[in-house]
Short mmCIF file of C-alpha atoms in Angstrom, two decimals:
data_model
loop_
_atom_site.label_atom_id
_atom_site.label_comp_id
_atom_site.label_asym_id
_atom_site.label_seq_id
_atom_site.Cartn_x
_atom_site.Cartn_y
_atom_site.Cartn_z
CA MET L 1 32.56 46.92 53.31
CA ARG L 2 32.91 43.17 52.76
CA VAL L 3 30.41 41.20 54.81
CA LEU L 4 32.82 38.81 56.50
CA PRO L 5 31.65 36.58 59.35
CA SER L 6 33.22 38.93 61.89
CA ALA L 7 31.46 41.89 60.25
CA ARG L 8 28.12 40.06 60.28
CA ALA L 9 28.51 39.40 64.00
CA TYR L 10 29.47 43.03 64.62
CA ILE L 11 26.47 44.36 62.66
CA LEU L 12 24.14 41.90 64.41
CA CYS L 13 25.33 43.13 67.80
CA ALA L 14 24.75 46.74 66.70
CA VAL L 15 21.22 45.91 65.50
CA LEU L 16 20.37 44.16 68.78
CA ALA L 17 21.76 47.14 70.74
CA ALA L 18 19.68 49.55 68.64
CA CYS L 19 16.54 47.49 69.25
CA ALA L 20 17.23 47.61 72.98
CA CYS L 21 17.65 51.39 72.79
CA LEU L 22 14.37 52.13 71.03
CA ALA L 23 12.17 49.37 72.49
CA PRO L 24 11.08 51.43 75.55
CA ALA L 25 9.53 54.06 73.25
CA LEU L 26 7.31 51.42 71.66
CA VAL L 27 5.74 50.40 74.96
CA ASP L 28 5.78 53.74 76.78
CA PRO L 29 2.29 55.34 76.67
CA ALA L 30 3.88 58.75 77.25
CA THR L 31 5.71 58.67 73.91
CA SER L 32 4.70 61.69 71.85
CA TRP L 33 3.98 59.92 68.56
CA PRO L 34 2.99 63.10 66.66
CA SER L 35 6.37 64.63 67.46
CA VAL L 36 8.21 61.39 66.65
CA GLY L 37 6.36 61.05 63.37
CA LEU L 38 6.89 64.65 62.32
CA LEU L 39 10.62 64.65 63.08
CA SER L 40 11.00 61.27 61.37
CA LEU L 41 9.31 62.62 58.25
CA LEU L 42 11.56 65.68 58.27
CA TYR L 43 14.69 63.56 58.49
CA LEU L 44 13.36 61.19 55.83
CA GLY L 45 12.60 64.11 53.53
CA CYS L 46 16.12 65.54 53.95
CA GLU L 47 17.57 62.18 52.88
CA LEU L 48 15.13 61.52 50.04
CA VAL L 49 15.74 64.89 48.40
CA LYS L 50 19.23 63.65 47.51
CA VAL L 51 17.80 60.86 45.34
CA CYS L 52 14.77 62.74 44.00
CA PRO L 53 14.58 62.25 40.20
CA LEU L 54 13.97 65.96 39.72
CA MET L 55 17.01 67.05 41.73
CA GLY L 56 19.25 64.03 42.02
CA ARG L 57 21.78 65.25 39.48
CA ARG L 58 22.15 68.58 41.23
CA VAL L 59 22.75 67.32 44.76
CA PRO L 60 26.46 66.98 45.64
CA GLU L 61 27.50 63.39 46.26
CA GLY L 62 29.37 64.35 49.42
CA LEU L 63 26.38 65.92 51.18
CA GLY L 64 26.20 63.06 53.69
CA SER L 65 23.56 62.57 56.35
CA PHE L 66 21.72 65.63 57.62
CA PHE L 67 21.92 65.28 61.41
CA PRO L 68 20.36 68.54 62.73
CA VAL L 69 16.91 66.91 62.68
CA VAL L 70 18.16 63.88 64.63
CA LEU L 71 19.91 66.11 67.16
CA ALA L 72 16.79 68.27 67.48
CA ALA L 73 14.97 65.05 68.37
CA VAL L 74 17.66 64.35 70.97
CA PHE L 75 16.92 67.75 72.56
CA LEU L 76 13.12 67.45 72.32
CA LEU L 77 12.35 63.78 73.00
CA PRO L 78 13.32 61.04 75.43
CA PRO L 79 16.35 58.98 74.28
CA PRO L 80 14.34 55.96 73.02
CA ALA L 81 12.05 58.22 70.97
CA ALA L 82 15.05 60.07 69.54
CA ALA L 83 16.47 56.70 68.46
CA LEU L 84 13.22 56.01 66.61
CA VAL L 85 13.48 59.29 64.70
CA ALA L 86 16.83 58.25 63.21
CA LEU L 87 15.52 55.05 61.60
CA PRO L 88 13.57 56.19 58.50
CA GLY L 89 16.19 58.63 57.24
CA ALA L 90 19.03 56.17 57.89
CA PHE L 91 17.26 53.45 55.92
CA ALA L 92 16.63 55.87 53.04
CA GLY L 93 20.18 57.25 52.92
CA THR L 94 22.21 57.00 49.74
CA VAL L 95 24.25 53.80 49.45
CA VAL L 96 26.76 53.47 46.63
CA GLN L 97 28.41 50.12 47.32
CA ARG L 98 26.82 46.75 47.81
CA PRO L 99 25.31 45.07 49.76
CA ALA L 100 22.85 47.97 50.04
CA ARG L 101 20.47 46.35 52.52
CA VAL L 102 23.22 45.45 54.93
CA ARG L 103 24.68 48.94 54.73
CA ARG L 104 21.31 50.61 55.31
CA THR L 105 20.64 48.34 58.28
CA TRP L 106 24.06 49.19 59.68
CA HIS L 107 23.49 52.95 59.27
CA ALA L 108 20.10 52.74 60.96
CA ALA L 109 21.46 50.80 63.94
CA GLN L 110 24.49 53.08 64.21
CA GLN L 111 22.43 56.30 64.24
CA ALA L 112 19.85 54.91 66.64
CA ILE L 113 22.56 53.97 69.17
CA ALA L 114 24.24 57.37 68.74
CA ALA L 115 20.94 59.26 69.24
CA TRP L 116 20.08 57.22 72.33
CA THR L 117 23.52 57.86 73.85
CA ALA L 118 23.41 61.57 73.05
CA GLY L 119 19.94 61.82 74.61
CA HIS L 120 21.13 60.34 77.89
CA VAL L 121 24.16 62.67 77.98
CA TYR L 122 21.84 65.62 77.33
CA GLY L 123 19.50 64.52 80.13
CA LEU L 124 22.25 63.90 82.66
CA LEU L 125 23.52 67.47 82.19
CA GLY L 126 20.08 69.00 82.75
CA GLY L 127 19.42 69.83 79.11
CA PRO L 128 15.60 69.41 79.18
CA ALA L 129 15.22 71.81 82.11
CA ALA L 130 17.57 74.34 80.48
CA LEU L 131 15.58 74.16 77.26
CA GLY L 132 12.42 75.09 79.20
CA ALA L 133 10.59 71.77 79.35
CA GLY L 134 9.03 70.34 82.44
CA SER L 135 10.00 66.87 81.25
CA PHE L 136 11.31 65.06 78.18
CA GLY L 137 7.80 64.56 76.87
CA ASP L 138 6.79 68.23 76.71
CA THR L 139 7.34 68.89 73.02
CA GLY L 140 4.33 70.91 71.97
CA PRO L 141 4.03 74.68 71.73
CA PRO L 142 2.73 76.64 74.75
CA GLY L 143 -0.93 75.96 75.38
CA ALA L 144 -0.89 72.47 73.86
CA PRO L 145 -1.61 69.46 76.07
CA GLY L 146 1.44 68.54 78.12
CA ALA L 147 3.35 71.64 77.02
CA PRO L 148 4.97 74.18 79.32
CA GLY L 149 3.25 77.41 80.19
CA PRO L 150 3.47 80.63 78.15
CA ALA L 151 6.80 81.60 79.69
CA GLY L 152 8.11 78.07 80.05
CA TRP L 153 9.47 77.83 76.53
CA VAL L 154 12.23 80.39 77.13
CA ALA L 155 15.54 78.53 77.03
CA ASP L 156 18.23 79.17 79.61
CA PHE L 157 21.02 80.64 77.46
CA PRO L 158 23.93 80.20 77.50
CA TYR L 159 23.73 77.23 79.89
CA VAL L 160 21.61 75.16 77.49
CA MET L 161 24.49 75.17 75.03
CA LEU L 162 26.67 73.11 77.40
CA PRO L 163 24.46 69.98 77.50
CA ALA L 164 23.67 70.44 73.79
CA ALA L 165 27.36 70.54 72.89
CA ALA L 166 28.07 67.52 75.08
CA ALA L 167 25.25 65.63 73.37
CA ALA L 168 26.59 66.51 69.91
CA VAL L 169 30.08 65.35 70.91
CA ALA L 170 28.67 62.10 72.32
CA PHE L 171 26.71 61.58 69.10
CA CYS L 172 29.92 62.05 67.09
CA LEU L 173 31.97 59.79 69.39
CA VAL L 174 29.53 56.92 69.08
CA LEU L 175 29.33 57.21 65.29
CA THR L 176 33.11 57.30 64.87
CA ALA L 177 33.66 54.50 67.37
CA LEU L 178 31.20 52.27 65.51
CA ASP L 179 32.69 53.28 62.15
CA GLY L 180 36.16 52.30 63.31
CA GLY L 181 34.81 48.97 64.51
CA ILE L 182 33.23 48.17 61.16
CA LEU L 183 36.47 49.09 59.36
CA ALA L 184 38.40 46.75 61.63
CA THR L 185 35.99 43.84 61.21
CA ALA L 186 34.80 44.24 57.60
CA GLU L 187 37.96 45.68 56.02
CA ARG L 188 40.42 43.88 58.34
CA ARG L 189 42.24 47.10 59.11
CA PRO L 190 44.66 47.08 62.05
CA ALA L 191 43.12 48.38 65.25
CA ALA L 192 45.83 51.04 65.45
CA THR L 193 44.72 52.61 62.16
CA ALA L 194 40.99 51.82 61.96
CA TRP L 195 39.98 54.85 64.04
CA ARG L 196 42.77 57.17 62.90
CA GLY L 197 41.45 60.51 61.68
CA LEU L 198 37.75 59.65 62.04
CA LEU L 199 37.11 61.86 65.06
CA THR L 200 39.12 64.86 63.87
CA ARG L 201 37.30 64.91 60.54
CA SER L 202 33.84 64.50 62.07
CA LEU L 203 33.86 66.53 65.28
CA ALA L 204 33.48 70.04 63.84
CA PRO L 205 30.64 69.16 61.40
CA HIS L 206 28.71 67.34 64.13
CA CYS L 207 29.07 70.30 66.50
CA VAL L 208 27.69 72.61 63.79
CA HIS L 209 24.81 70.21 63.24
CA GLY L 210 24.24 70.15 66.98
CA LEU L 211 24.00 73.94 67.09
CA ALA L 212 21.47 73.92 64.25
CA GLY L 213 19.52 71.18 66.03
CA LEU L 214 19.48 73.23 69.24
CA MET L 215 18.17 76.30 67.41
CA MET L 216 15.50 74.14 65.81
CA ALA L 217 14.45 72.78 69.22
CA VAL L 218 14.39 76.26 70.77
CA MET L 219 12.19 77.62 67.96
CA TRP L 220 9.98 74.53 68.16
CA ARG L 221 9.24 75.37 71.82
CA SER L 222 8.72 79.04 71.07
CA PRO L 223 5.24 80.55 70.51
CA TYR L 224 5.92 80.29 66.77
CA GLY L 225 6.25 76.50 66.90
CA LEU L 226 7.02 74.27 63.94
CA PRO L 227 7.11 76.93 61.15
CA ALA L 228 9.91 78.78 62.96
CA ALA L 229 11.80 75.50 63.46
CA LEU L 230 11.60 74.80 59.74
CA LEU L 231 12.97 78.26 58.99
CA VAL L 232 16.08 77.28 60.97
CA LEU L 233 16.32 73.98 59.14
CA LEU L 234 16.17 75.33 55.59
CA PRO L 235 19.24 77.62 55.61
CA MET L 236 21.25 74.96 57.42
CA TYR L 237 20.41 72.42 54.72
CA ILE L 238 21.37 74.91 52.01
CA SER L 239 24.66 75.61 53.80
CA CYS L 240 25.49 71.90 53.92
CA TRP L 241 24.59 71.64 50.24
CA VAL L 242 26.92 74.51 49.32
CA PHE L 243 29.74 73.14 51.49
CA ALA L 244 29.47 69.72 49.85
CA GLN L 245 29.44 71.35 46.43
CA TYR L 246 32.63 73.22 47.32
CA HIS L 247 34.37 70.01 48.31
CA ARG L 248 33.22 68.29 45.12
CA GLU L 249 34.59 71.12 43.00
CA ARG L 250 37.84 71.08 44.96
CA ALA L 251 38.18 67.36 44.33
CA ALA L 252 37.55 68.00 40.62
CA HIS L 253 40.27 70.66 40.61
CA GLN L 254 42.74 68.26 42.19
CA ALA L 255 41.80 65.55 39.71
CA THR L 256 42.38 67.99 36.83
CA ILE L 257 45.82 68.91 38.13
CA ARG L 258 46.69 65.28 38.75
CA ALA L 259 45.69 64.31 35.21
CA LEU L 260 47.88 67.02 33.68
CA VAL L 261 50.85 66.02 35.82
CA GLN L 262 50.44 62.36 34.92
CA ALA L 263 50.34 63.27 31.24
CA VAL L 264 53.68 65.07 31.57
CA ASP L 265 55.17 62.20 33.60
CA ILE L 266 54.10 59.66 30.98
CA LYS L 267 55.53 61.77 28.15
CA ASP L 268 58.91 62.18 29.84
CA ARG L 269 59.18 59.36 32.34
CA TYR L 270 62.82 60.22 33.13
CA THR L 271 61.64 63.34 34.99
CA ARG L 272 58.83 61.44 36.69
CA GLY L 273 57.92 63.05 40.01
CA HIS L 274 59.71 66.30 39.09
CA SER L 275 56.47 68.31 39.05
CA GLU L 276 55.41 67.20 42.52
CA ARG L 277 58.86 67.88 43.94
CA VAL L 278 58.89 71.37 42.44
CA GLY L 279 55.46 71.97 43.96
CA GLU L 280 56.72 70.91 47.38
CA ALA L 281 59.87 73.04 47.14
CA SER L 282 57.78 76.02 45.98
CA ALA L 283 55.50 75.61 48.98
CA MET L 284 58.54 75.50 51.30
CA ILE L 285 59.79 78.78 49.86
CA ALA L 286 56.35 80.40 50.12
CA ARG L 287 55.95 79.25 53.72
CA GLU L 288 59.40 80.62 54.60
CA LEU L 289 58.41 83.96 53.04
CA GLY L 290 55.29 84.08 55.25
CA MET L 291 52.69 83.75 52.50
CA GLY L 292 49.14 82.94 53.60
CA GLU L 293 47.65 79.48 53.24
CA ASP L 294 45.55 80.43 50.21
CA ARG L 295 48.52 81.81 48.29
CA LEU L 296 50.70 78.94 49.46
CA GLU L 297 48.28 76.52 47.79
CA VAL L 298 48.39 78.59 44.59
CA VAL L 299 52.20 78.52 44.47
CA ARG L 300 52.19 74.77 45.12
CA ILE L 301 49.85 74.27 42.15
CA ALA L 302 52.03 76.57 40.04
CA GLY L 303 55.05 74.44 40.87
CA ILE L 304 53.22 71.24 40.02
CA LEU L 305 51.99 72.53 36.66
CA HIS L 306 55.02 74.59 35.63
CA ASP L 307 56.07 72.11 32.94
CA VAL L 308 52.64 71.21 31.58
CA GLY L 309 53.59 72.93 28.31
CA LYS L 310 56.01 70.10 27.60
CA LEU L 311 53.00 68.19 26.34
CA GLY L 312 53.45 70.33 23.22
CA VAL L 313 57.15 69.49 22.83
CA PRO L 314 58.25 66.47 20.76
CA THR L 315 59.12 63.57 23.04
CA ARG L 316 62.37 62.92 21.14
CA LEU L 317 63.67 66.28 22.34
CA LEU L 318 62.71 65.70 25.96
CA ARG L 319 64.47 62.32 25.97
CA LYS L 320 67.50 63.27 23.90
CA ASP L 321 70.75 62.25 25.57
CA GLY L 322 73.11 64.59 23.75
CA PRO L 323 73.26 68.38 23.48
CA LEU L 324 70.41 70.21 21.77
CA THR L 325 70.85 72.12 18.54
CA PRO L 326 69.85 75.81 18.54
CA GLU L 327 66.66 74.94 16.64
CA GLU L 328 65.76 72.20 19.13
CA ARG L 329 66.39 74.57 22.02
CA ARG L 330 64.08 77.18 20.48
CA ILE L 331 61.35 74.55 20.23
CA ILE L 332 61.75 73.53 23.89
CA GLU L 333 61.77 77.18 24.97
CA LEU L 334 58.20 77.45 23.72
CA HIS L 335 56.92 75.20 26.52
CA PRO L 336 56.07 78.03 28.98
CA GLU L 337 53.81 79.60 26.34
CA TYR L 338 52.32 76.23 25.46
CA GLY L 339 51.59 75.66 29.14
CA HIS L 340 50.01 79.08 29.63
CA GLU L 341 47.82 78.52 26.58
CA MET L 342 46.74 75.09 27.87
CA VAL L 343 45.64 76.33 31.30
CA ARG L 344 44.39 79.78 30.32
CA GLY L 345 40.76 78.65 30.43
CA ILE L 346 41.06 76.97 33.87
CA GLY L 347 39.74 79.72 36.10
CA PHE L 348 40.69 78.30 39.49
CA LEU L 349 44.43 78.43 38.70
CA GLY L 350 44.45 82.24 39.01
CA GLU L 351 47.94 83.58 39.72
CA ALA L 352 49.49 80.20 38.94
CA ARG L 353 49.08 80.87 35.21
CA ALA L 354 51.57 83.74 35.33
CA ALA L 355 54.09 81.50 37.11
CA ILE L 356 53.72 78.85 34.40
CA LEU L 357 54.40 81.46 31.70
CA HIS L 358 57.34 83.22 33.37
CA HIS L 359 59.16 80.55 35.40
CA HIS L 360 62.14 80.67 32.99
CA GLU L 361 62.61 84.43 33.18
CA ARG L 362 65.87 85.54 34.87
CA VAL L 363 66.33 88.57 37.04
CA ASP L 364 69.10 89.89 34.76
CA GLY L 365 66.75 89.83 31.75
CA SER L 366 68.40 86.95 29.87
CA GLY L 367 65.55 84.51 30.38
CA TYR L 368 62.57 83.62 28.22
CA PRO L 369 59.94 83.97 26.83
CA TYR L 370 59.85 87.78 27.26
CA GLY L 371 63.17 88.74 28.84
CA LEU L 372 61.62 90.29 31.96
CA THR L 373 63.93 91.63 34.66
CA GLY L 374 63.83 91.87 38.46
CA GLU L 375 60.47 92.97 39.82
CA GLN L 376 58.87 92.66 36.38
CA ILE L 377 58.85 88.90 36.91
CA PRO L 378 55.79 87.78 38.95
CA VAL L 379 56.61 86.73 42.51
CA LEU L 380 55.30 83.20 42.10
CA ALA L 381 57.33 82.76 38.93
CA ARG L 382 60.49 83.70 40.85
CA VAL L 383 59.58 81.15 43.52
CA VAL L 384 58.98 78.37 41.00
CA ALA L 385 62.19 79.20 39.10
CA VAL L 386 64.30 78.51 42.19
CA ALA L 387 62.37 75.36 43.10
CA ASP L 388 62.59 74.08 39.52
CA ALA L 389 66.34 74.62 39.31
CA PHE L 390 66.91 73.01 42.71
CA ASP L 391 65.06 69.82 41.80
CA ALA L 392 66.66 69.72 38.35
CA MET L 393 70.13 69.78 39.91
CA THR L 394 69.30 67.18 42.57
CA SER L 395 67.65 64.74 40.12
CA THR L 396 69.27 62.39 37.63
CA ARG L 397 68.29 63.25 34.07
CA SER L 398 69.01 61.74 30.67
CA TYR L 399 71.89 64.19 30.27
CA SER L 400 73.25 64.81 33.77
CA ARG L 401 73.76 63.14 37.12
CA ALA L 402 72.10 64.27 40.33
CA ARG L 403 74.13 66.52 42.61
CA PRO L 404 74.03 66.52 46.43
CA VAL L 405 71.65 68.97 48.06
CA PRO L 406 74.42 71.16 49.58
CA VAL L 407 76.11 71.47 46.19
CA ALA L 408 72.83 72.44 44.53
CA LEU L 409 72.09 75.06 47.20
CA ALA L 410 75.58 76.49 46.83
CA GLU L 411 75.04 76.75 43.08
CA LEU L 412 71.74 78.57 43.61
CA GLU L 413 73.45 81.04 45.92
CA ARG L 414 76.20 81.58 43.35
CA CYS L 415 73.64 82.43 40.67
CA ALA L 416 71.44 84.57 42.97
CA GLY L 417 71.12 88.12 41.68
CA ALA L 418 71.82 87.13 38.09
CA GLN L 419 69.61 84.16 37.32
CA PHE L 420 67.50 83.89 40.50
CA ASP L 421 65.89 86.24 43.01
CA PRO L 422 68.21 86.27 46.05
CA GLU L 423 65.27 86.41 48.45
CA MET L 424 63.77 83.21 47.04
CA VAL L 425 67.12 81.44 47.13
CA ARG L 426 67.68 82.49 50.73
CA ALA L 427 64.19 81.25 51.68
CA LEU L 428 64.84 77.82 50.16
CA VAL L 429 68.24 77.50 51.81
CA GLU L 430 66.79 78.39 55.21
CA ALA L 431 63.77 76.11 54.78
CA ILE L 432 65.90 73.11 53.81
CA GLY L 433 68.37 73.90 56.58
CA ARG L 434 65.51 73.82 59.08
CA HIS L 435 63.40 70.96 57.75
CA GLY L 436 65.65 69.05 55.36
CA TRP L 437 64.62 67.89 51.91
CA HIS L 438 62.33 64.88 52.02
CA PRO L 439 60.05 65.12 48.97
CA LYS L 440 56.89 63.05 49.00
CA VAL L 441 56.12 61.93 45.47
CA THR L 442 52.97 59.94 44.77
CA SER L 443 53.41 59.47 41.03
CA ASP L 444 55.35 56.24 41.53
CA GLU L 445 52.41 54.77 43.42
CA ASP L 446 49.66 55.05 40.82
CA LEU L 447 51.31 55.85 37.48
CA GLN L 448 52.06 52.88 35.28
CA VAL L 449 55.14 53.43 33.14
CA ILE L 450 55.43 51.22 30.07
CA PRO L 451 59.07 50.33 29.27
CA SER L 452 60.23 51.15 25.78
CA GLY L 453 60.81 47.48 25.05
CA ALA L 454 63.20 48.28 22.20
CA PRO L 455 65.10 45.21 21.01
CA ALA L 456 68.84 45.16 21.31
CA GLY L 457 70.42 47.29 18.67
CA ALA L 458 67.15 48.92 17.62
CA GLY L 459 66.97 52.52 18.68
CA ALA L 460 69.24 51.94 21.65
CA PRO L 461 71.46 54.76 22.90
CA GLY L 462 74.62 55.18 20.93
CA PRO L 463 78.14 55.41 22.33
CA ALA L 464 77.54 58.97 23.48
CA ALA L 465 74.82 57.87 25.88
CA ASP L 466 75.70 57.84 29.54
CA THR L 467 74.61 54.26 30.17
CA ASP L 468 76.10 53.87 33.66
CA ARG L 469 74.23 56.72 35.34
CA THR L 470 71.89 56.11 38.23
CA VAL L 471 68.29 55.73 37.06
CA PRO L 472 65.38 56.59 39.37
CA THR L 473 63.39 53.68 40.69
CA GLY L 474 60.76 52.38 38.30
CA VAL L 475 62.17 53.94 35.13
CA GLY L 476 62.51 51.53 32.25
CA ALA L 477 65.21 51.42 29.61
CA ARG L 478 65.29 54.50 27.45
CA ALA L 479 65.29 54.49 23.68
CA PRO L 480 65.89 58.10 22.67
CA GLY L 481 64.79 59.20 19.26
CA THR L 482 62.24 56.44 18.72
CA ASP L 483 59.21 58.72 18.79
CA ALA L 484 57.47 59.67 15.60
CA GLU L 485 57.20 63.39 16.29
CA GLN L 486 59.40 65.46 14.05
CA SER L 487 58.17 68.94 14.90
CA ALA L 488 56.43 70.69 17.76
CA PRO L 489 52.64 70.89 17.42
CA VAL L 490 51.21 74.32 16.89
CA LEU L 491 48.54 75.49 19.33
CA ALA L 492 45.89 77.71 17.78
CA GLY L 493 46.15 81.29 18.86
CA LEU L 494 49.51 80.86 20.60
CA PRO L 495 51.56 84.04 20.27
CA ALA L 496 55.09 83.81 19.04
CA GLN L 497 57.90 84.65 21.43
CA ALA L 498 57.91 88.36 22.01
CA GLY L 499 60.25 90.97 23.41
CA ARG L 500 63.41 89.60 21.77
CA PRO L 501 64.43 87.17 19.04
CA PRO L 502 64.50 83.56 20.21
CA GLU L 503 68.22 83.39 19.58
CA ALA L 504 68.84 86.06 22.20
CA GLY L 505 67.53 83.79 24.90
CA ALA L 506 69.39 80.70 23.86
CA ALA L 507 71.56 79.51 26.70
CA ALA L 508 75.20 78.65 26.41
CA PRO L 509 76.09 75.11 25.40
CA GLN L 510 74.69 72.75 27.94
CA ALA L 511 76.20 69.89 29.84
CA GLY L 512 76.09 66.73 27.80
CA PRO L 513 75.86 63.25 29.22
CA ALA L 514 79.48 63.31 30.26
CA GLY L 515 78.92 66.45 32.29
CA SER L 516 80.64 69.08 30.15
CA ALA L 517 80.42 72.59 31.51
CA ALA L 518 77.95 75.25 30.46
CA GLY L 519 77.96 79.02 30.77
CA PRO L 520 77.96 80.88 34.07
CA ALA L 521 74.20 81.43 34.09
CA GLY L 522 73.73 77.70 33.83
CA ALA L 523 71.85 75.84 31.19
CA GLY L 524 69.92 72.68 31.66
CA ARG L 525 67.83 71.13 28.94
CA ASP L 526 65.46 74.11 29.08
CA GLY L 527 67.36 76.46 31.37
CA ASP L 528 66.02 75.21 34.70
CA GLY L 529 69.45 74.21 35.91
CA ALA L 530 71.95 76.56 37.50
CA GLY L 531 75.65 76.84 37.08
CA PRO L 532 78.25 74.82 35.27
CA ALA L 533 76.58 71.46 35.61
CA GLY L 534 73.05 72.78 35.34
CA ALA L 535 70.54 70.07 34.82
CA GLY L 536 66.98 70.23 33.72
CA THR L 537 64.41 69.43 31.19
#
């Protein structure tokens, strides 16, 4: 948040509005200061525990503000007093970016306004009476001065949930409205996009916090008083902690996958974006087959990481323009095993590891590395095999031109039953027929590709190179054979190809740069293509 003049004016207006909201509590003799102080300390403690030196490293960064205490204050106190409760915790909240003081002031003003608004919505809908209070100020347990009688604390369920839910929604609406305003003024975002997505992301969590705050208020008014209210607060805080930890781990998983994909894209920049497109096509097939969301995510990850083993293949082979020798092909055919070995210790990949290992198996048993047939091949591997071949045929490579989508689909159908699972091919054809093929690739946005920079005549492609082919956007000039690797690195503990000699899996001569035909089962650079003009690395 850059503190531009417009942002300063916006924050100043919010601070003045917050002062107007909480000022009546400062002059009202009926304000229950013990209740205000206790709730303020609870909220402050929930925020300070995130920066406690003893626990700071263990608290997830995405925990965010803990609003059940503020919403409990909304249900227990008059609106100005509830606005006061929000101040200490908001000022103590974690701030990562500068200027810290301005941000803390903004958060305090924002939460005070939201609490005041939510309190008025709660009061207008008869929330205090439904909760069992004679008035907003009756916050003590039965028998205390100003508290309801012994039976007065019983809340009117389920009616009390209606004003409580409305208050939580109002609290969320005010916060998101103010957040959108600060994005528009401080970040200069267009008004049409400043508020986009804020409400949908925040509504459900705020409603859950509102429910916890309501339970806290109900227990506070019960004969058990404050100890029972704290018992509601503790498990809710732990739940938020666990949920934030889950999201942090999920973000770490995505970062791990992204790093592996970028490494492959950098190594073979001519197939840049291939992994993401295969992941998208794999997800389309899985969705067409009716797989659940959890498994759909697994197959998408499998598609994205299917070629990670190419990190163990010499770059000169991946970028070679001409046909591969049998020895070079045997080296490239090790990449599924390299990939499986690389990701074997990554527990969250689960079933995706089998797809990485077996995505070059063929249903007729002529694939590699183990020559599995039909149902022996894992389902996700059969999905990824079709997606991989489809993108290989519809992408321009160093040794083949891209083919139109209808031609590629026809080739897949021709090879169904021999090279590919017919069910997976049919699912892809139907999915593309219904939705089209519009891959969204992000690698071009944040991956810097360094051109080879080879001087004229030094390492440039020879006469056999197909120099007039269409090159994907952002790909620099290629200088095949300039890399220093002369042999594939050996990964410790990697088993040799099993089930058949490597020669048995060698595909027929592949299409060279001029598009010469290959065998009927198709042979791209590593067998991911289909049919006579099969393309692939």
